[in-house]
């Protein structure tokens, strides 16, 4: 696991985001969605896998119902302590803007194929049920995935 990219992008003397050095253990894996009012409003989906939060930026409201597919751009892994973060990232800094909790709950991983697919079950108050992230070839270098609710 590496939080190097996460730490490189941030100046922890300026932002109240966690630096992620604290030892944190959750009794069971969690997911969180944070509503991020940055230059463009988006939703950050984070899944606890292998001791970090695998992170995806979703430009539109995450799918509560089946039949909606959302683009999800994979971003740098975040520390587990980020799951509780809410607040203001100061102007001029990475991700400047307001972060609010949008949903949170349990995560059960069904299958993970690195750079291919992730199948899992979420038990949040908005996102509840079986979901998938499927990697797309769209855009070549972009870390594009599709996020949707399954049967
Ligand atoms: Mn964000």
Coordinates of C-alpha atoms and ligand atoms in Angstrom, one line a residue:
X1 CA 0.0 0.0 0.0
X2 CA 1.2 3.5 -0.8
X3 CA -0.1 6.8 0.3
X4 CA 2.9 8.6 -1.3
X5 CA 0.8 10.2 -4.0
X6 CA -1.7 11.3 -1.5
X7 CA 0.9 13.0 0.7
X8 CA 2.8 14.5 -2.2
X9 CA -0.2 16.4 -3.3
X10 CA -0.9 18.0 0.0
X11 CA 0.6 20.4 2.5
X12 CA -0.6 19.3 5.9
X13 CA 0.4 22.5 7.5
X14 CA -2.3 24.2 5.4
X15 CA -5.1 21.6 5.0
X16 CA -7.0 20.0 7.8
X17 CA -7.1 16.7 5.8
X18 CA -5.5 13.8 7.7
X19 CA -1.9 12.9 6.9
X20 CA -2.8 9.2 7.4
X21 CA 0.1 8.1 9.7
X22 CA -2.3 7.0 12.5
X23 CA -2.8 3.3 13.0
X24 CA -6.4 2.7 12.3
X25 CA -8.3 -0.5 12.2
X26 CA -11.9 -0.9 11.3
X27 CA -13.7 -3.9 12.7
X28 CA -15.1 -4.5 9.2
X29 CA -14.5 -2.7 5.8
X30 CA -16.4 0.5 5.1
X31 CA -17.1 2.6 2.1
X32 CA -17.8 6.4 2.1
X33 CA -19.0 8.9 -0.5
X34 CA -17.9 12.5 0.0
X35 CA -19.6 15.3 -1.7
X36 CA -16.8 17.6 -2.9
X37 CA -17.6 21.1 -3.9
X38 CA -14.3 21.8 -5.7
X39 CA -13.9 23.6 -9.0
X40 CA -16.5 21.2 -10.2
X41 CA -18.9 19.4 -7.9
X42 CA -18.2 15.7 -7.8
X43 CA -18.6 12.7 -5.5
X44 CA -15.7 10.8 -4.2
X45 CA -16.4 7.1 -3.7
X46 CA -13.9 5.4 -1.4
X47 CA -13.6 1.7 -0.7
X48 CA -11.6 0.2 2.1
X49 CA -9.3 -2.4 0.5
X50 CA -6.0 -3.6 1.7
X51 CA -5.7 -1.0 4.5
X52 CA -6.3 2.1 2.3
X53 CA -9.3 3.8 0.7
X54 CA -9.4 3.1 -3.0
X55 CA -10.8 6.3 -4.5
X56 CA -12.9 7.3 -7.5
X57 CA -14.2 10.7 -8.5
X58 CA -17.7 10.6 -9.9
X59 CA -18.8 13.7 -11.8
X60 CA -22.5 13.1 -11.3
X61 CA -24.8 11.8 -8.4
X62 CA -23.8 8.2 -7.7
X63 CA -26.5 5.7 -8.8
X64 CA -29.0 4.9 -6.2
X65 CA -31.1 2.8 -8.6
X66 CA -30.2 0.2 -11.2
X67 CA -30.0 1.2 -14.8
X68 CA -27.7 4.2 -14.4
X69 CA -24.0 4.0 -15.2
X70 CA -21.7 6.6 -14.0
X71 CA -18.2 7.5 -15.1
X72 CA -15.7 7.0 -12.1
X73 CA -12.2 8.3 -12.4
X74 CA -9.7 6.5 -10.2
X75 CA -7.7 8.9 -8.0
X76 CA -4.9 8.3 -5.5
X77 CA -5.4 6.0 -2.6
X78 CA -6.4 7.8 0.6
X79 CA -5.7 6.9 4.2
X80 CA -8.5 5.2 6.2
X81 CA -8.8 8.2 8.4
X82 CA -10.1 10.2 5.4
X83 CA -13.4 8.4 5.7
X84 CA -14.5 10.8 8.5
X85 CA -13.1 13.9 6.9
X86 CA -15.4 16.9 6.4
X87 CA -14.4 20.4 6.0
X88 CA -12.8 23.1 3.9
X89 CA -9.7 22.6 1.8
X90 CA -8.1 26.0 1.5
X91 CA -8.0 27.9 -1.8
X92 CA -4.9 27.3 -3.8
X93 CA -4.5 23.8 -2.5
X94 CA -5.2 20.5 -4.0
X95 CA -8.9 19.8 -4.1
X96 CA -9.8 23.3 -2.8
X97 CA -13.4 23.5 -1.7
X98 CA -15.9 22.0 0.8
X99 CA -16.0 18.3 1.6
X100 CA -19.2 16.8 3.1
X101 CA -20.3 13.3 4.0
X102 CA -22.8 12.0 1.4
X103 CA -23.1 8.4 2.4
X104 CA -21.2 5.8 4.5
X105 CA -21.7 2.2 5.5
X106 CA -20.4 -1.3 5.3
X107 CA -18.6 -2.8 2.4
X108 CA -18.4 -6.5 1.4
X109 CA -16.0 -7.2 -1.4
X110 CA -17.1 -10.0 -3.7
X111 CA -14.4 -9.9 -6.3
X112 CA -11.4 -7.7 -7.2
X113 CA -9.5 -8.0 -10.4
X114 CA -6.8 -5.3 -10.4
X115 CA -7.3 -2.8 -13.2
X116 CA -10.3 -4.8 -14.5
X117 CA -13.3 -5.0 -12.1
X118 CA -14.5 -4.8 -8.6
X119 CA -17.7 -6.3 -7.4
X120 CA -19.0 -5.5 -4.0
X121 CA -22.0 -4.9 -1.7
X122 CA -22.7 -1.6 0.0
X123 CA -24.9 -1.0 3.0
X124 CA -25.2 2.7 3.2
X125 CA -28.4 4.8 3.6
X126 CA -28.3 5.9 -0.1
X127 CA -26.1 3.3 -1.8
X128 CA -27.4 -0.1 -0.7
X129 CA -27.1 -3.3 -2.7
X130 CA -24.7 -4.9 -5.0
X131 CA -22.5 -2.6 -7.1
X132 CA -19.8 -2.9 -9.8
X133 CA -16.8 -0.9 -11.0
X134 CA -15.7 -2.0 -14.4
X135 CA -12.6 -0.5 -16.0
X136 CA -13.1 1.0 -19.5
X137 CA -10.6 1.6 -22.2
X138 CA -12.1 5.0 -22.8
X139 CA -9.6 7.8 -23.2
X140 CA -6.5 5.6 -23.2
X141 CA -4.5 6.8 -20.2
X142 CA -7.4 8.0 -18.1
X143 CA -8.2 5.8 -15.1
X144 CA -11.8 5.5 -16.2
X145 CA -14.3 3.0 -14.7
X146 CA -18.0 2.6 -14.9
X147 CA -19.9 2.5 -11.6
X148 CA -23.4 1.0 -11.4
X149 CA -25.8 -1.0 -9.3
X150 CA -26.2 -4.6 -10.2
X151 CA -29.0 -7.1 -9.8
Ligands
LIG1 MN1 -12.5 15.1 -4.7

